[in-house]
Amino acid sequence: MSLEQLRDQVCASLMMLAPELEGSAVLVDECLASARQTFHDDVIARFSPEAWARITLIYHKHFLDTGCDVAVADIVVEVIRDAINTSRLDMLTLKLAQDRRYQQEKNKPAPSLSIVRDSGSSDR
């Protein structure tokens, strides 16, 4: 999706989220401009229009309306910092490493589990 398409969808989402806002397109433009100062366009396009609508609303509600302008990148960093759970990060990183290792060894059969029964033992 192009940034222009994203912008249009963010404007529509913001109008549905907060219909009382006037000039929502200007707010979206300011928010996306702030994001573009730090993030590449492809990173910005990975967020959904609904997410950008909420980010835009928060960006203006908590920062611009109070006279204190904080970059969208700073907001995103704070959210990520708050959301990181190191035990979950460890588990997800291990899974990612295993998946990458498996992709490197595509010629090998997929690892599988099998049940092995001991036929020499008897239940008494």
PDB file of C-alpha atoms in Angstrom:
ATOM      1  CA  MET A   1       0.000   0.000   0.000  1.00  0.00           C
ATOM      2  CA  SER A   2       1.318   3.421  -0.887  1.00  0.00           C
ATOM      3  CA  LEU A   3       1.590   6.139   1.741  1.00  0.00           C
ATOM      4  CA  GLU A   4      -1.099   8.133  -0.054  1.00  0.00           C
ATOM      5  CA  GLN A   5      -3.508   5.192   0.184  1.00  0.00           C
ATOM      6  CA  LEU A   6      -2.517   4.671   3.816  1.00  0.00           C
ATOM      7  CA  ARG A   7      -3.122   8.362   4.527  1.00  0.00           C
ATOM      8  CA  ASP A   8      -6.606   8.211   3.011  1.00  0.00           C
ATOM      9  CA  GLN A   9      -7.485   5.106   5.021  1.00  0.00           C
ATOM     10  CA  VAL A  10      -6.070   6.621   8.224  1.00  0.00           C
ATOM     11  CA  CYS A  11      -8.208   9.730   7.667  1.00  0.00           C
ATOM     12  CA  ALA A  12     -11.313   7.568   7.229  1.00  0.00           C
ATOM     13  CA  SER A  13     -10.459   5.515  10.321  1.00  0.00           C
ATOM     14  CA  LEU A  14      -9.833   8.646  12.375  1.00  0.00           C
ATOM     15  CA  MET A  15     -13.156  10.130  11.289  1.00  0.00           C
ATOM     16  CA  MET A  16     -14.886   6.958  12.495  1.00  0.00           C
ATOM     17  CA  LEU A  17     -12.857   6.872  15.725  1.00  0.00           C
ATOM     18  CA  ALA A  18     -13.354  10.530  16.604  1.00  0.00           C
ATOM     19  CA  PRO A  19     -16.006  12.160  14.406  1.00  0.00           C
ATOM     20  CA  GLU A  20     -15.923  15.310  16.543  1.00  0.00           C
ATOM     21  CA  LEU A  21     -12.416  16.162  15.337  1.00  0.00           C
ATOM     22  CA  GLU A  22     -12.229  18.876  12.763  1.00  0.00           C
ATOM     23  CA  GLY A  23      -9.401  18.886  10.263  1.00  0.00           C
ATOM     24  CA  SER A  24      -8.515  15.246  10.792  1.00  0.00           C
ATOM     25  CA  ALA A  25      -6.556  15.170   7.516  1.00  0.00           C
ATOM     26  CA  VAL A  26      -4.210  17.860   8.850  1.00  0.00           C
ATOM     27  CA  LEU A  27      -3.714  15.876  12.056  1.00  0.00           C
ATOM     28  CA  VAL A  28      -2.930  12.711  10.072  1.00  0.00           C
ATOM     29  CA  ASP A  29      -0.488  14.612   7.850  1.00  0.00           C
ATOM     30  CA  GLU A  30       1.359  15.992  10.875  1.00  0.00           C
ATOM     31  CA  CYS A  31       1.525  12.588  12.541  1.00  0.00           C
ATOM     32  CA  LEU A  32       2.774  10.806   9.411  1.00  0.00           C
ATOM     33  CA  ALA A  33       5.303  13.595   8.781  1.00  0.00           C
ATOM     34  CA  SER A  34       6.635  13.101  12.299  1.00  0.00           C
ATOM     35  CA  ALA A  35       6.861   9.352  11.733  1.00  0.00           C
ATOM     36  CA  ARG A  36       8.673   9.840   8.403  1.00  0.00           C
ATOM     37  CA  GLN A  37      11.432  11.778  10.168  1.00  0.00           C
ATOM     38  CA  THR A  38      12.536   8.519  11.800  1.00  0.00           C
ATOM     39  CA  PHE A  39      10.923   5.555  10.050  1.00  0.00           C
ATOM     40  CA  HIS A  40      11.235   4.405   6.445  1.00  0.00           C
ATOM     41  CA  ASP A  41       8.027   4.447   4.420  1.00  0.00           C
ATOM     42  CA  ASP A  42       7.900   0.634   4.323  1.00  0.00           C
ATOM     43  CA  VAL A  43       7.923   0.513   8.141  1.00  0.00           C
ATOM     44  CA  ILE A  44       5.139   3.076   8.330  1.00  0.00           C
ATOM     45  CA  ALA A  45       3.080   1.100   5.801  1.00  0.00           C
ATOM     46  CA  ARG A  46       3.296  -2.038   7.971  1.00  0.00           C
ATOM     47  CA  PHE A  47       1.047  -0.472  10.593  1.00  0.00           C
ATOM     48  CA  SER A  48      -2.655  -0.733   9.880  1.00  0.00           C
ATOM     49  CA  PRO A  49      -4.699   2.402   9.118  1.00  0.00           C
ATOM     50  CA  GLU A  50      -6.626   1.781  12.337  1.00  0.00           C
ATOM     51  CA  ALA A  51      -3.374   1.747  14.328  1.00  0.00           C
ATOM     52  CA  TRP A  52      -2.246   4.994  12.686  1.00  0.00           C
ATOM     53  CA  ALA A  53      -5.624   6.558  13.471  1.00  0.00           C
ATOM     54  CA  ARG A  54      -5.143   5.724  17.149  1.00  0.00           C
ATOM     55  CA  ILE A  55      -1.517   6.888  17.089  1.00  0.00           C
ATOM     56  CA  THR A  56      -2.638  10.155  15.477  1.00  0.00           C
ATOM     57  CA  LEU A  57      -5.313  10.670  18.110  1.00  0.00           C
ATOM     58  CA  ILE A  58      -2.891   9.984  20.960  1.00  0.00           C
ATOM     59  CA  TYR A  59      -0.156  12.077  19.339  1.00  0.00           C
ATOM     60  CA  HIS A  60      -2.394  15.141  19.241  1.00  0.00           C
ATOM     61  CA  LYS A  61      -4.391  14.545  22.395  1.00  0.00           C
ATOM     62  CA  HIS A  62      -1.489  14.055  24.783  1.00  0.00           C
ATOM     63  CA  PHE A  63       1.291  16.059  23.235  1.00  0.00           C
ATOM     64  CA  LEU A  64       0.318  18.761  20.787  1.00  0.00           C
ATOM     65  CA  ASP A  65      -2.722  19.925  22.754  1.00  0.00           C
ATOM     66  CA  THR A  66      -0.566  20.346  25.862  1.00  0.00           C
ATOM     67  CA  GLY A  67       2.011  22.400  24.000  1.00  0.00           C
ATOM     68  CA  CYS A  68       4.657  19.685  24.213  1.00  0.00           C
ATOM     69  CA  ASP A  69       5.513  18.108  20.881  1.00  0.00           C
ATOM     70  CA  VAL A  70       6.983  14.616  21.094  1.00  0.00           C
ATOM     71  CA  ALA A  71       7.972  12.718  17.959  1.00  0.00           C
ATOM     72  CA  VAL A  72       5.925   9.686  16.938  1.00  0.00           C
ATOM     73  CA  ALA A  73       9.159   7.665  17.049  1.00  0.00           C
ATOM     74  CA  ASP A  74       9.550   8.511  20.747  1.00  0.00           C
ATOM     75  CA  ILE A  75       6.009   7.315  21.399  1.00  0.00           C
ATOM     76  CA  VAL A  76       6.668   4.035  19.570  1.00  0.00           C
ATOM     77  CA  VAL A  77       9.936   3.509  21.461  1.00  0.00           C
ATOM     78  CA  GLU A  78       8.191   3.996  24.802  1.00  0.00           C
ATOM     79  CA  VAL A  79       5.451   1.526  23.842  1.00  0.00           C
ATOM     80  CA  ILE A  80       7.986  -1.075  22.757  1.00  0.00           C
ATOM     81  CA  ARG A  81      10.095  -0.556  25.871  1.00  0.00           C
ATOM     82  CA  ASP A  82       7.018  -1.012  28.052  1.00  0.00           C
ATOM     83  CA  ALA A  83       5.788  -4.068  26.149  1.00  0.00           C
ATOM     84  CA  ILE A  84       8.958  -6.142  26.096  1.00  0.00           C
ATOM     85  CA  ASN A  85       8.671  -9.198  28.268  1.00  0.00           C
ATOM     86  CA  THR A  86      12.167 -10.678  28.358  1.00  0.00           C
ATOM     87  CA  SER A  87      11.082 -14.277  28.987  1.00  0.00           C
ATOM     88  CA  ARG A  88       8.723 -14.104  26.022  1.00  0.00           C
ATOM     89  CA  LEU A  89      11.434 -12.391  24.001  1.00  0.00           C
ATOM     90  CA  ASP A  90      13.788 -15.267  24.833  1.00  0.00           C
ATOM     91  CA  MET A  91      11.252 -17.879  23.750  1.00  0.00           C
ATOM     92  CA  LEU A  92      10.356 -16.076  20.514  1.00  0.00           C
ATOM     93  CA  THR A  93      14.001 -15.475  19.654  1.00  0.00           C
ATOM     94  CA  LEU A  94      14.791 -19.156  20.153  1.00  0.00           C
ATOM     95  CA  LYS A  95      11.893 -20.136  17.888  1.00  0.00           C
ATOM     96  CA  LEU A  96      13.039 -17.622  15.273  1.00  0.00           C
ATOM     97  CA  ALA A  97      16.589 -18.998  15.397  1.00  0.00           C
ATOM     98  CA  GLN A  98      15.313 -22.563  15.073  1.00  0.00           C
ATOM     99  CA  ASP A  99      13.092 -21.625  12.133  1.00  0.00           C
ATOM    100  CA  ARG A 100      15.987 -19.897  10.382  1.00  0.00           C
ATOM    101  CA  ARG A 101      18.259 -22.861  11.022  1.00  0.00           C
ATOM    102  CA  TYR A 102      15.630 -25.190   9.580  1.00  0.00           C
ATOM    103  CA  GLN A 103      15.302 -22.983   6.485  1.00  0.00           C
ATOM    104  CA  GLN A 104      19.070 -23.193   5.990  1.00  0.00           C
ATOM    105  CA  GLU A 105      18.893 -26.966   6.115  1.00  0.00           C
ATOM    106  CA  LYS A 106      15.883 -27.372   3.800  1.00  0.00           C
ATOM    107  CA  ASN A 107      17.285 -30.524   2.251  1.00  0.00           C
ATOM    108  CA  LYS A 108      17.015 -32.367   5.538  1.00  0.00           C
ATOM    109  CA  PRO A 109      13.642 -33.868   6.486  1.00  0.00           C
ATOM    110  CA  ALA A 110      11.572 -31.940   8.969  1.00  0.00           C
ATOM    111  CA  PRO A 111      12.231 -32.921  12.569  1.00  0.00           C
ATOM    112  CA  SER A 112       9.507 -35.090  13.970  1.00  0.00           C
ATOM    113  CA  LEU A 113       8.693 -36.832  17.192  1.00  0.00           C
ATOM    114  CA  SER A 114       7.900 -40.507  17.377  1.00  0.00           C
ATOM    115  CA  ILE A 115       6.714 -42.767  20.158  1.00  0.00           C
ATOM    116  CA  VAL A 116       9.037 -45.602  21.018  1.00  0.00           C
ATOM    117  CA  ARG A 117       7.657 -48.479  23.032  1.00  0.00           C
ATOM    118  CA  ASP A 118       9.822 -50.876  24.925  1.00  0.00           C
ATOM    119  CA  SER A 119       8.628 -54.284  23.779  1.00  0.00           C
ATOM    120  CA  GLY A 120      10.844 -56.120  26.291  1.00  0.00           C
ATOM    121  CA  SER A 121       9.111 -54.893  29.410  1.00  0.00           C
ATOM    122  CA  SER A 122       5.906 -56.293  30.764  1.00  0.00           C
ATOM    123  CA  ASP A 123       3.268 -54.679  32.909  1.00  0.00           C
ATOM    124  CA  ARG A 124       2.831 -56.595  36.167  1.00  0.00           C
TER     125      ARG A 124
END
